[in-house]
Coordinates of C-alpha atoms in Angstrom, one line a residue:
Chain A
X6 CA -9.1 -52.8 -62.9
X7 CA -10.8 -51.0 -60.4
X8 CA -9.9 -47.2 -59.3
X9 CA -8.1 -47.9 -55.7
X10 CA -9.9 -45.9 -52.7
X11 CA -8.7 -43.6 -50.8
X12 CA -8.3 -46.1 -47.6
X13 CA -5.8 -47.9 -50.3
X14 CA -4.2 -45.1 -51.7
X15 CA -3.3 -43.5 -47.9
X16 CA -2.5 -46.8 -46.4
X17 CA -0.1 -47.7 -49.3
X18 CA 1.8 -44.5 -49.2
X19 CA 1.8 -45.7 -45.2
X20 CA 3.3 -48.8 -45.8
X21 CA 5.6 -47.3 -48.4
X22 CA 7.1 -45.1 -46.3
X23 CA 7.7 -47.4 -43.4
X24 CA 9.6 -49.9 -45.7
X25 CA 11.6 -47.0 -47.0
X26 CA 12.6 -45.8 -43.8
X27 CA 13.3 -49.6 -42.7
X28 CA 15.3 -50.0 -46.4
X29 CA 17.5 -47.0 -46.3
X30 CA 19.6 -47.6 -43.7
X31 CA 20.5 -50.9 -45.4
X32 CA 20.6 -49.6 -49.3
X33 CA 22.9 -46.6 -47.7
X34 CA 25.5 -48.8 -46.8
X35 CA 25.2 -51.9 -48.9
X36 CA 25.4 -49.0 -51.8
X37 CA 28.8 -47.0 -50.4
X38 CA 30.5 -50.3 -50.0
X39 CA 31.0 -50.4 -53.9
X40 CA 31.9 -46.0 -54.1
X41 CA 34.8 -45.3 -55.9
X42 CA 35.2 -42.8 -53.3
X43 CA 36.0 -42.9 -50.1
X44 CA 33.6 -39.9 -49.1
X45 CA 30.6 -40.9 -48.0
X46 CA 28.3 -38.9 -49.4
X47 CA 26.5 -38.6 -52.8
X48 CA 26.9 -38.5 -56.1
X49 CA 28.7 -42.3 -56.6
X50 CA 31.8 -41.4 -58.1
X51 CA 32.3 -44.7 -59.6
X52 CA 32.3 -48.3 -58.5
X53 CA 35.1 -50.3 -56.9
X54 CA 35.5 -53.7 -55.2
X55 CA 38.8 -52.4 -53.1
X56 CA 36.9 -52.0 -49.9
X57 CA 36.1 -55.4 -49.6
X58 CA 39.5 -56.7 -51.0
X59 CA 41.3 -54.4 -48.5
X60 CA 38.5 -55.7 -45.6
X61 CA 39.3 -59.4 -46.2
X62 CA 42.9 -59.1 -46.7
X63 CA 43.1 -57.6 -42.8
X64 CA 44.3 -60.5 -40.3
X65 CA 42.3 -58.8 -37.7
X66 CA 39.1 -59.6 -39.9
X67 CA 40.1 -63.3 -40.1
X68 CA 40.6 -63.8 -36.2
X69 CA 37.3 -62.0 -36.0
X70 CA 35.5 -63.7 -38.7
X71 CA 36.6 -67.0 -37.2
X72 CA 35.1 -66.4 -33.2
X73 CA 32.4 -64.7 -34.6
X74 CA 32.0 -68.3 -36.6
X75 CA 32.5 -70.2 -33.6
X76 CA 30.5 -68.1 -30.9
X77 CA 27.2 -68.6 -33.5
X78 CA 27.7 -72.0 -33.6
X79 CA 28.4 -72.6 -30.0
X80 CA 25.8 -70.7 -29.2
X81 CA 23.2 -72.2 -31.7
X82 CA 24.1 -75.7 -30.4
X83 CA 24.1 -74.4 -26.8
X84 CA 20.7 -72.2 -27.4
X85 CA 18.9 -75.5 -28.7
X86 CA 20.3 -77.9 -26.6
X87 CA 18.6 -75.8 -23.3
X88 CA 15.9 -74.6 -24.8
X89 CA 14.4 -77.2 -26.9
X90 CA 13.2 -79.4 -24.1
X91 CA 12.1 -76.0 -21.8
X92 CA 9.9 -75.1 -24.8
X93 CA 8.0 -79.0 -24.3
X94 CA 8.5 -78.6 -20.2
X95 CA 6.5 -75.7 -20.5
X96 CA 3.2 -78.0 -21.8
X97 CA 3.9 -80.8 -18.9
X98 CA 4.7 -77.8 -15.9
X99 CA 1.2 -76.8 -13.6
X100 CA -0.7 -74.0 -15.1
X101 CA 0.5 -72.0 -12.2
X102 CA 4.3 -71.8 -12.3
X103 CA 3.7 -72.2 -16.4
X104 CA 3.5 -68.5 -17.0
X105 CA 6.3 -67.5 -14.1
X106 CA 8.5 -69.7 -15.8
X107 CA 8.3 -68.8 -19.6
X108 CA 8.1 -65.2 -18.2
X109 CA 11.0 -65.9 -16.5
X110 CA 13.1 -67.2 -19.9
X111 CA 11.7 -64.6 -22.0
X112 CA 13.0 -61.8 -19.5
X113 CA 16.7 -61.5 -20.9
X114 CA 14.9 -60.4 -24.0
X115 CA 13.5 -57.3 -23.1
X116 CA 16.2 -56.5 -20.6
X117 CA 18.6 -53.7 -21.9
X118 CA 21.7 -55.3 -23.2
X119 CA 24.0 -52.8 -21.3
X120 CA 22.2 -54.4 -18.0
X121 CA 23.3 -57.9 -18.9
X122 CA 26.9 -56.7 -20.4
X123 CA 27.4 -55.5 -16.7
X124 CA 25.7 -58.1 -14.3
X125 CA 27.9 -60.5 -16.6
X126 CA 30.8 -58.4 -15.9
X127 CA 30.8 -58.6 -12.1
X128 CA 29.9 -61.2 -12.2
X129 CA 32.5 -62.9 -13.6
X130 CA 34.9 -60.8 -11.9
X131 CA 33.4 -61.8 -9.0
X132 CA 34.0 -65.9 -9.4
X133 CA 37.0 -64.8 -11.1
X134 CA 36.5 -66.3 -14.6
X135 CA 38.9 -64.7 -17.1
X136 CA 37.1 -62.9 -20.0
X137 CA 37.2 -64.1 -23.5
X138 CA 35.2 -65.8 -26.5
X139 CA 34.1 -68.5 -24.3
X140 CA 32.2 -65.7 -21.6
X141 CA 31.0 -63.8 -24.8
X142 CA 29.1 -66.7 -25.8
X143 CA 27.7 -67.1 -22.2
X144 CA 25.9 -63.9 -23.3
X145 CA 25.1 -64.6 -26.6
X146 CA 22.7 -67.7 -25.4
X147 CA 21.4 -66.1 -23.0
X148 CA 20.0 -63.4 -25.8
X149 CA 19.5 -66.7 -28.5
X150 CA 17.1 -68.4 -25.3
X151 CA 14.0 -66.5 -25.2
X152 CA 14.0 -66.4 -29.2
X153 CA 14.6 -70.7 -29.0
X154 CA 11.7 -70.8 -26.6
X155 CA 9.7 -68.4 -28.6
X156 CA 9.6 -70.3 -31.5
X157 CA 9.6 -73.5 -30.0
X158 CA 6.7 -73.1 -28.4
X159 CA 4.6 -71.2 -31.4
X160 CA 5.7 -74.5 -32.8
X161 CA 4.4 -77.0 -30.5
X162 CA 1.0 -75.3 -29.5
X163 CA -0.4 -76.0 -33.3
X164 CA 1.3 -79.4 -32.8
X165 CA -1.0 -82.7 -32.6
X166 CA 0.2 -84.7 -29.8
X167 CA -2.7 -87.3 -30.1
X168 CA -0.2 -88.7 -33.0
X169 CA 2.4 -89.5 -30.3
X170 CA -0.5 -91.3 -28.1
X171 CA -1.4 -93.4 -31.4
X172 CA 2.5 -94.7 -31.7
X173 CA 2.2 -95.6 -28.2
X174 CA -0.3 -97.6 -28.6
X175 CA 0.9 -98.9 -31.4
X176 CA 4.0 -100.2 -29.0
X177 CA 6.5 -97.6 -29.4
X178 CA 8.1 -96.9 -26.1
X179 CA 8.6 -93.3 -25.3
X180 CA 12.1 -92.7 -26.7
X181 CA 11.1 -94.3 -30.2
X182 CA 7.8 -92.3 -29.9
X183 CA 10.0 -89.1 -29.4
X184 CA 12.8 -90.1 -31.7
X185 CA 10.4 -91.7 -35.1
X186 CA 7.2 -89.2 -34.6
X187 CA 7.4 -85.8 -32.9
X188 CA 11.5 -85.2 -34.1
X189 CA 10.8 -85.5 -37.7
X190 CA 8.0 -83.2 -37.5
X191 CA 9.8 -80.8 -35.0
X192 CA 12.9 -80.8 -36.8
X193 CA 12.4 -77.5 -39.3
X194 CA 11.1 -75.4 -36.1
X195 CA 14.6 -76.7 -34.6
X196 CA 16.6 -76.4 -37.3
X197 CA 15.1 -72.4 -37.8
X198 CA 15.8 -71.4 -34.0
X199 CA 19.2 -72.5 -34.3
X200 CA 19.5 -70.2 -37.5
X201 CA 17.8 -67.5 -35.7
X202 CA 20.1 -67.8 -32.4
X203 CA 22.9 -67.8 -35.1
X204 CA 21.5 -64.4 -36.5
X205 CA 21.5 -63.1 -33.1
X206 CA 24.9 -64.1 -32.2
X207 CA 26.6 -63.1 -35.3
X208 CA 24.7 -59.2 -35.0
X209 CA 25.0 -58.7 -31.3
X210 CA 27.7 -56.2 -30.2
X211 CA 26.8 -54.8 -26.6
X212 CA 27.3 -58.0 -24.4
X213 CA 30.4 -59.0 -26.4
X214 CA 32.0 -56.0 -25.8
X215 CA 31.8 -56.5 -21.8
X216 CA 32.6 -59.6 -21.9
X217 CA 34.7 -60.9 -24.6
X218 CA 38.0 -60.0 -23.1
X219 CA 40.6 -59.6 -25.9
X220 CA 39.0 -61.9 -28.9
X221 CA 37.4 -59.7 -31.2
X222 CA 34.7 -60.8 -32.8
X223 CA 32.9 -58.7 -36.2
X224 CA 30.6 -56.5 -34.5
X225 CA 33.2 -55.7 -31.7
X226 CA 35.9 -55.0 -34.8
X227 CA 33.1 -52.8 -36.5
X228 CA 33.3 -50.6 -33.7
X229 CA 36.7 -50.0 -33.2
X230 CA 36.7 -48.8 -36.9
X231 CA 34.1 -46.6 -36.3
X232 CA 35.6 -45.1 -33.2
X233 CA 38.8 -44.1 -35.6
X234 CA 36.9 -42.8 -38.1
X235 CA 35.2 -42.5 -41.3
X236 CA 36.4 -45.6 -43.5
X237 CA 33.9 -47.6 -46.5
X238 CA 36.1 -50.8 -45.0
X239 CA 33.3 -50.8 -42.2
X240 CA 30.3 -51.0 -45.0
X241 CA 31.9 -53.6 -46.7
X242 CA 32.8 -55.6 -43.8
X243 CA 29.0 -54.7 -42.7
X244 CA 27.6 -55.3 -46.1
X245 CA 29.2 -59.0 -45.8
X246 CA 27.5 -59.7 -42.1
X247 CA 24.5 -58.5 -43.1
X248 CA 24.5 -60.5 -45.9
X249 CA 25.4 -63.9 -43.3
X250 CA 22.7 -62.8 -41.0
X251 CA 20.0 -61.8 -43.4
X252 CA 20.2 -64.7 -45.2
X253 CA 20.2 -67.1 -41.8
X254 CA 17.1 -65.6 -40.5
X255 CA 15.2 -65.7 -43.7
X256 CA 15.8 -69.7 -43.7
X257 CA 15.0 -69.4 -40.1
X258 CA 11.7 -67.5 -41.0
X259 CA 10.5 -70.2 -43.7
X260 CA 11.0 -72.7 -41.2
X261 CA 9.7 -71.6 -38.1
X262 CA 7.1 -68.8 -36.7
X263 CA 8.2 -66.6 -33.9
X264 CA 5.0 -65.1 -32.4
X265 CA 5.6 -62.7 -29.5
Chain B
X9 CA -12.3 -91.7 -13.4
X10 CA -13.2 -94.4 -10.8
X11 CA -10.5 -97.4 -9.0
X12 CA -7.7 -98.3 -11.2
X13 CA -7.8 -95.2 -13.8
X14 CA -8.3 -92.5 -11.5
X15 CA -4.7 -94.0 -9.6
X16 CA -3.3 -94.4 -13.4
X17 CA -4.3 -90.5 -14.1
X18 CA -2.8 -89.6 -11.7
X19 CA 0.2 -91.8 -11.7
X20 CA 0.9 -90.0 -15.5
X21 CA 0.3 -87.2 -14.3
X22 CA 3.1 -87.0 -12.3
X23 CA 5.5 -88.8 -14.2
X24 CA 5.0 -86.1 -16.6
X25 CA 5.4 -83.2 -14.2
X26 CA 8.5 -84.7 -13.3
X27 CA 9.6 -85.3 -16.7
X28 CA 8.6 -81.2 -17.4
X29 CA 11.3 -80.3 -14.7
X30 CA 14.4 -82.4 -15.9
X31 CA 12.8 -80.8 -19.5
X32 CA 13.2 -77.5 -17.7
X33 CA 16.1 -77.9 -15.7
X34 CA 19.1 -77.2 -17.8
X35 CA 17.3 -74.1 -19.0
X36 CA 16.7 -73.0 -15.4
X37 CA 20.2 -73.9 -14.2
X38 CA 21.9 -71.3 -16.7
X39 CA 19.2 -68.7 -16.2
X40 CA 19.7 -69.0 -12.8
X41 CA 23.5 -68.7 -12.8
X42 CA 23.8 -66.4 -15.5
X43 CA 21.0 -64.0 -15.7
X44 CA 19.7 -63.7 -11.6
X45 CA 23.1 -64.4 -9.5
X46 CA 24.6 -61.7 -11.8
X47 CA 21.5 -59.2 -11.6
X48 CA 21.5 -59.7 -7.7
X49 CA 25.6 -59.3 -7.6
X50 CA 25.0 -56.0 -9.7
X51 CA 22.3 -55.1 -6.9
X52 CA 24.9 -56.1 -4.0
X53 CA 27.8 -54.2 -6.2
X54 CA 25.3 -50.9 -5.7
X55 CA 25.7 -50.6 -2.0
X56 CA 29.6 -51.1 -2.3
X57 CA 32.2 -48.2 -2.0
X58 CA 34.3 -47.0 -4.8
X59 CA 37.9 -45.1 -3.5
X60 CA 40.3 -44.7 -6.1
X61 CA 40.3 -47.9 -8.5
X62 CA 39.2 -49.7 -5.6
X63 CA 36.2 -51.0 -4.8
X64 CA 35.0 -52.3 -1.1
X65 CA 32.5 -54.4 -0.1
X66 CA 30.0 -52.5 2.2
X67 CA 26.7 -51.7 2.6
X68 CA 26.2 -47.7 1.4
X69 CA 23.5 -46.2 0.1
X70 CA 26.0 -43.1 -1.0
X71 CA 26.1 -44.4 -4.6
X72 CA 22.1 -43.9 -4.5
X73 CA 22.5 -40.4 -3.1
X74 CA 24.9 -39.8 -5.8
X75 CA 22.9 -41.0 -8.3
X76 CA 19.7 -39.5 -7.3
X77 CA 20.9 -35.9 -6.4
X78 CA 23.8 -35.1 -8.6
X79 CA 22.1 -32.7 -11.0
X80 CA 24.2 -34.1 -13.8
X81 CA 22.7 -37.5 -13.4
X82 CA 19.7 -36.5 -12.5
X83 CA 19.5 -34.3 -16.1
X84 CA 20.8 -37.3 -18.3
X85 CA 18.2 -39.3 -16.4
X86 CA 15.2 -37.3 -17.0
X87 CA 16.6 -36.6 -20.9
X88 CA 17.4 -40.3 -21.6
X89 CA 13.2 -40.9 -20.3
X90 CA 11.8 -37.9 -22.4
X91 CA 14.1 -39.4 -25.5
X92 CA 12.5 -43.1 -24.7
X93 CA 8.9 -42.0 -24.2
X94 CA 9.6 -39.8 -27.9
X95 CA 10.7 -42.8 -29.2
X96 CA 8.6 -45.0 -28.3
X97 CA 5.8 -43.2 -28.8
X98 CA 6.7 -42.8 -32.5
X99 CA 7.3 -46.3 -32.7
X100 CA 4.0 -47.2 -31.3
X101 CA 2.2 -45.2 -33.9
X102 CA 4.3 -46.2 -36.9
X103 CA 3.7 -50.1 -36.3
X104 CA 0.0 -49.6 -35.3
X105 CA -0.6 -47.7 -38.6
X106 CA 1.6 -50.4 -40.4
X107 CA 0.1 -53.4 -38.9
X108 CA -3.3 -52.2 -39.3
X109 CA -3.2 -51.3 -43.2
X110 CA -1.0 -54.6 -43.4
X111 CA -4.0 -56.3 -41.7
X112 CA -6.9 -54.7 -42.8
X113 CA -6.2 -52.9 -46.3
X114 CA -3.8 -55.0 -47.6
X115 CA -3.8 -58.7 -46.4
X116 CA -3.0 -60.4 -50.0
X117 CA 0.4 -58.8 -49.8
X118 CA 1.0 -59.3 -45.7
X119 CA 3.2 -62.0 -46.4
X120 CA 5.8 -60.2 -48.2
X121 CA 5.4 -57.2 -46.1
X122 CA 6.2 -59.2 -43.2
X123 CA 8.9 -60.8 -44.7
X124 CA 10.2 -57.1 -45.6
X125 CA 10.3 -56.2 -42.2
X126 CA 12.3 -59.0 -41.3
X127 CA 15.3 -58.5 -42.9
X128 CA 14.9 -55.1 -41.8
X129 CA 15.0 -56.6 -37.9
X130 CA 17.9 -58.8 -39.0
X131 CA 19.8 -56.2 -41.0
X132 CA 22.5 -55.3 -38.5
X133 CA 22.4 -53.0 -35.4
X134 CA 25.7 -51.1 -35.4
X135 CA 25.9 -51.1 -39.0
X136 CA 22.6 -49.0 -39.2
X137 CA 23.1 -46.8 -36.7
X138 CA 26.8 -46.1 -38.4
X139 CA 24.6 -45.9 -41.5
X140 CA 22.5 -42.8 -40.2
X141 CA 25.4 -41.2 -39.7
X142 CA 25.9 -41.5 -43.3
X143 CA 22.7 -40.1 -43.9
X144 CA 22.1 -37.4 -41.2
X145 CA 25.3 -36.2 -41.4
X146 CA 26.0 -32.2 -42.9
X147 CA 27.4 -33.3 -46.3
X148 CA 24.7 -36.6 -45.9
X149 CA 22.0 -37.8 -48.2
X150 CA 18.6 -35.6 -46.2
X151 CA 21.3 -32.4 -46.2
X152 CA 22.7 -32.8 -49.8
X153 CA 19.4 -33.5 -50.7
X154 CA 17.6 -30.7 -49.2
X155 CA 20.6 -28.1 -50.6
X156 CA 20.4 -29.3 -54.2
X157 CA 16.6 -28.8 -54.5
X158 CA 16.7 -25.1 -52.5
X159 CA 15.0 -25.9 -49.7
X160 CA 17.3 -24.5 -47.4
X161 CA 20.5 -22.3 -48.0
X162 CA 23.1 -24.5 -45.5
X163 CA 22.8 -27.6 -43.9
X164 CA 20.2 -28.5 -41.5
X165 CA 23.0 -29.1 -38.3
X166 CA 20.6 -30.1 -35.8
X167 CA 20.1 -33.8 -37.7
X168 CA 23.0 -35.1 -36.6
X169 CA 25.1 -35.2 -33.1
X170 CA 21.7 -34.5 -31.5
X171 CA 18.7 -35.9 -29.7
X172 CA 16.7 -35.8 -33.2
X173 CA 19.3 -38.3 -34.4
X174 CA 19.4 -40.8 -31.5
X175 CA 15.1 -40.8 -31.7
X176 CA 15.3 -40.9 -35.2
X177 CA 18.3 -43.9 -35.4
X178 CA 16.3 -45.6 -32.5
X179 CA 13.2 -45.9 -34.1
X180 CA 14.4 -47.5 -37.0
X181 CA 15.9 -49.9 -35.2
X182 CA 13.0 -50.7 -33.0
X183 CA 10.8 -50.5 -35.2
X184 CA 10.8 -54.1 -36.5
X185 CA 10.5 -55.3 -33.1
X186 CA 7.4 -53.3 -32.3
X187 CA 5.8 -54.6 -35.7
X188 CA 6.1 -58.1 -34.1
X189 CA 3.9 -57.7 -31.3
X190 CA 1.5 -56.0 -33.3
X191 CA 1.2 -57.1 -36.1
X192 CA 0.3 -60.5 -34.6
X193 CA -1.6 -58.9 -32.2
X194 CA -4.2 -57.7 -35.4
X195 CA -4.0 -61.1 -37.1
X196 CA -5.7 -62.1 -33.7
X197 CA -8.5 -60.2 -34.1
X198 CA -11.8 -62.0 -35.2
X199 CA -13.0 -61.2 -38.8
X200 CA -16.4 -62.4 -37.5
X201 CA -16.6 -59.9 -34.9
X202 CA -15.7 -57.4 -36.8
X203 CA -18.3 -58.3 -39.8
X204 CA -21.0 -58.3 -36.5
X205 CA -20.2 -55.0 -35.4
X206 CA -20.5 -53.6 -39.1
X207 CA -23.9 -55.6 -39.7
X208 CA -25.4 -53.6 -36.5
X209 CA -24.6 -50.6 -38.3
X210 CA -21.1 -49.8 -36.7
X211 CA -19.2 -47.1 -38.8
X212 CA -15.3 -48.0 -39.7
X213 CA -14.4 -45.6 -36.9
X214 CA -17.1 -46.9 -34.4
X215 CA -15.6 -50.3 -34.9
X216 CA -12.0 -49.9 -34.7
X217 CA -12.9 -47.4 -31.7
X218 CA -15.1 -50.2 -30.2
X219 CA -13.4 -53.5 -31.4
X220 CA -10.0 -53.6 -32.9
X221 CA -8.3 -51.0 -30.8
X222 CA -9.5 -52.5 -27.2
X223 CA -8.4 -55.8 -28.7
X224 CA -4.8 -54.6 -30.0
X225 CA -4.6 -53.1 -27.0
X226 CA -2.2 -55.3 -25.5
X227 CA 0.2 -56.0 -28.2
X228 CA -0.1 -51.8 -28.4
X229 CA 1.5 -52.2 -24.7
X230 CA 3.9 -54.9 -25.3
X231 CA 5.5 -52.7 -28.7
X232 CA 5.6 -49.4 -26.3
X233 CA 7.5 -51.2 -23.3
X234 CA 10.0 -53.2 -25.3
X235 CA 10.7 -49.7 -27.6
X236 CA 11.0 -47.6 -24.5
X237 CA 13.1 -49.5 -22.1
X238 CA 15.6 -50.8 -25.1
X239 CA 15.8 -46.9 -26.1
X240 CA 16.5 -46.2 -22.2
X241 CA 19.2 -48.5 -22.1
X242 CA 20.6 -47.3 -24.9
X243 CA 24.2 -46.2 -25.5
X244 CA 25.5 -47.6 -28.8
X245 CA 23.4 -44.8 -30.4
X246 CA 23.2 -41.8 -28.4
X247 CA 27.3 -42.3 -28.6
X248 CA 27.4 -42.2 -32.6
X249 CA 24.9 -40.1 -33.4
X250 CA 23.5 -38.5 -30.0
X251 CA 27.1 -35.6 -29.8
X252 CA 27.3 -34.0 -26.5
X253 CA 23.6 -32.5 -26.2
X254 CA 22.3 -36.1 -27.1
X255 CA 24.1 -38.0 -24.5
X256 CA 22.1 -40.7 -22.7
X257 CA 21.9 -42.4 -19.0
X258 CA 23.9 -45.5 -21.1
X259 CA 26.8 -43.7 -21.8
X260 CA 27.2 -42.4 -18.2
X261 CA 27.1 -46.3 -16.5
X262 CA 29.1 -47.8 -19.7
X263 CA 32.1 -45.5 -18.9
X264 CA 31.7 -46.2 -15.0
X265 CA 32.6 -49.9 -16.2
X266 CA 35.3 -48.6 -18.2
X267 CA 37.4 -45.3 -18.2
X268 CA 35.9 -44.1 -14.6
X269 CA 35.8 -47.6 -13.2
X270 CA 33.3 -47.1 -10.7
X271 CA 31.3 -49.9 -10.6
X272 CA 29.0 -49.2 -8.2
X273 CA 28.2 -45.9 -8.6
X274 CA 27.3 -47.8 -12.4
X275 CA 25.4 -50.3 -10.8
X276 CA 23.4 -47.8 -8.8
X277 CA 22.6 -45.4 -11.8
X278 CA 21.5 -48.5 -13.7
X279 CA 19.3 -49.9 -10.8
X280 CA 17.8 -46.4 -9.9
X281 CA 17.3 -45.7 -13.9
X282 CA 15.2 -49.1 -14.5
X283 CA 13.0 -48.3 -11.7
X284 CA 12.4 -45.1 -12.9
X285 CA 11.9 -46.4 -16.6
X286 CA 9.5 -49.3 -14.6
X287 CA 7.2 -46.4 -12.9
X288 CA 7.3 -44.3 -15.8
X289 CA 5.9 -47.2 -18.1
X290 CA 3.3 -48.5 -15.3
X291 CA 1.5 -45.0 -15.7
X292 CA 1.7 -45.0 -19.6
X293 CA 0.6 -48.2 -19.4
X294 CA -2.2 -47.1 -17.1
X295 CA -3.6 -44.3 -19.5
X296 CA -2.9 -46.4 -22.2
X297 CA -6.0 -48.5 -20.9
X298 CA -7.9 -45.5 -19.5
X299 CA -7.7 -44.4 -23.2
X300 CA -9.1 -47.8 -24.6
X301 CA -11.7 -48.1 -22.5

């Protein structure tokens, strides 16, 4: 074993304490959602599943646990369904609107999240759509998008279309040439945006809260909590959507690359 | 190239540009109707006049005026652009030192570090910023902490319900995203050029001062403007952690679409704040490349 150097030893305390500052957040409240105690603060007094019973046993967490259910779904299945054939478009489009129009999907990314809760806002209000679940979820693809395209395209640049030309020649129309060679192969990067648009929906609170009218969904139940007050309820309820949306964006992450 | 092919290459050539916009079109149709009609109503909504819970259409620039000379806005405005360029600043630097000993030092173990850092981007954005609360706080983990080993006599008050916390809870939550960018941004770097510019006798600071910093350069950018206009518009933190002094341009045009109703006057601080955060950014951006060069 060889004595590490000091560009090891520096840089590993680096990376140690970035991961620790990333982790501790997370430990914090995965950790308090099993305290005895209802006091947040250290030493644990003891460990308790009653935060969690008491979370689940709350109607308001079922109502909100089911459109939270539906709006990722929706808006995974919405999310693909747009973005998938953008992400090939992008290949067959002239070199000079290619870039104006990726740009152009990737925008809503790196737009504030307050701007789009209150463009959405007027407007709706302004072709008088009601608010509800169904608007939230307007917003929630329009987040999921630039991460669909994202990946999708990471996906299809290190992808070998001469394949595709030798089923055609081979006598497979297009359709079959889409449907028998490049789907199969495509299908993980797919299936791992969808996952990933899921994660987004599931975690994303600002948008919601403009536009969602009176369905609740977790995030926007998480916050009213909060407003009223200390209560370990909130890191179990927390501890169980990070668990959902970790795990959904770790399959996501085996399956696809997302390169910005 | 010549008779029959040349009309055939061009014949697929447009069957698959047409094919790229019905591709595109769906995509296109929501972005349009759902991202720019509502960015351009917002714009319209700016010029509009606010009376009492009313709002009528008209074409004023007083919400402007209001937005540009009320020394309260103009205050949170200026604060909510020093907290951004603090934050992203630190962001920057944390995910450039990160990715580059991820990179460089360590690249057996990138693939689990990465993965690290992607539960971390995944892992819940009001939970964590409820969770610095948790820790910041005067009977939290740093304070109890800091008390039990002596370090200081009473809490440290200034952690919480302040600007520390909101840059502190904003760059932990930006900080994943800023890794992105850069990280992949060094994994783009050419070993071989690297190996050349060591073989002609380069030093490991000539290099990265010659190669890999000009050539991270613009996923350097990319981290600084998604950290600093995310932290700009902001308002989920500075309203859990930020207290009164840590108040932020966010929380001023979220309440003018809710308590205050004012939605113009909301439209107009948001407006006249992103063009702000835009100008500020092109001139970091502009000594960003000075500095590389």
């Amino acid at each position: 074993m060889r004595r590490p150097t000091v560009r090891q030893v520096v840089g590993g305390l680096l990376v140690a304490c970035v991961i620790g500052f990333l982790a501790l957040p997370i430990l914090v409240t995965v950790v308090f959602s099993f305290n005895a105690s209802p006091r947040l603060s250290f030493p644990i007094e003891g460990l308790t599943l009653d935060w969690y019973d008491r979370g689940l046993r709350d109607p308001m967490f079922r109502d909100a646990l089911r459109n939270s259910v539906v709006a990722a779904v929706v808006t995974a299945l919405v999310a693909a369904l747009i973005g998938v054939p953008a992400s090939f478009a992008l290949r067959g489009l002239a070199p000079r609107i290619r870039p104006l129009v990726a740009g152009g999907l990737l925008l809503p990314a790196i737009v504030p999240a307050l701007l789009l809760g209150i463009a959405l806002t007027v407007f709706l209000e302004e072709v008088g759509l009601g608010l509800s679940l169904e608007t939230a979820i307007i917003g929630h693809v329009l987040i999921a998008l630039p991460f669909v395209v994202l990946s999708m395209v990471a996906r299809l640049d290190s992808f070998d279309f001469s394949i595709v030309e030798a089923a055609r020649s081979l006598g497979a129309g297009p359709a079959r040439g889409f449907a028998d060679v490049v789907l199969p192969l495509i299908r993980p990067s797919i299936v791992g945006a969808m996952l990933l648009s899921m994660a987004l929906s599931l975690d994303e609170f600002v948008v919601t809260f403009f536009t969602r009218g009176g369905d609740d969904t977790l995030p926007v139940l998480i916050w009213g909590l909060l407003r009223r007050g200390i209560d370990p309820t909130i890191n179990a309820l927390a501890t169980l959507i990070l668990a959902g949306t970790v795990t959904l964006a770790l399959i996501a992450n085996r399956l696809t690359k997302v390169r910005l | 190239m010549y008779g029959p092919f040349a009309m055939n290459l061009t014949g697929s050539q447009r069957s698959v540009k047409r094919l790229a916009l019905l591709q595109v079109a769906p995509a296109a149709v929501f972005w349009t109707a759902f991202f720019l009609i509502p960015l351009a109503i917002l714009v319209r909504y700016s010029f509009f006049e606010a009376g009492f819970l009313t709002i009528t259409p008209a074409f004023d620039l007083a919400n402007y005026q209001e937005a540009v000379t009320n020394g309260l806005y103009r205050e949170i405005i200026v604060r909510t652009i020093v907290i951004g360029l603090a934050t992203a600043t630190l962001v920057v630097v944390l995910a450039y030192a990160f990715s580059y000993v991820v990179t460089f030092v360590f690249p057996r173990r990138r693939e689990l570090l990465f993965f690290l850092v992607m539960v971390a981007l995944f892992s819940g954005y009001l939970v964590r910023i409820y969770a610095w609360r948790t820790i910041l706080g005067e009977q939290g983990i740093v304070n109890s902490l800091l008390l039990s080993t002596g370090l200081v006599d009473e809490p440290l008050r200034f952690l919480i319900y302040s600007r520390v916390a909101v840059v502190i809870t904003m760059t932990n939550i930006l900080l994943p995203f800023a890794i992105l960018p850069l990280y992949s941004a060094m994994q783009n770097v050419p070993r071989e050029v690297i190996e050349a510019a060591r073989s002609l006798g380069g030093s490991g600071l000539a290099v990265f001062r010659t190669v890999t910093f000009p050539m991270t350069m613009t996923g350097a950018k990319a981290a600084f403007a998604f950290a600093f206009v995310l932290t700009c518009g902001d308002y989920v933190t500075p309203t859990l952690v930020g207290g009164t002094n840590g108040i932020m341009i966010g929380n001023v045009i979220a309440d003018q679409f809710g308590v205050s109703y004012n939605w113009p006057l909301g439209a107009a601080l948001a407006i006249t704040t992103m063009v702000a955060v835009l100008v500020v950014f092109a001139v970091v951006s502009r000594l960003m490349t000075v500095v590389a060069r």
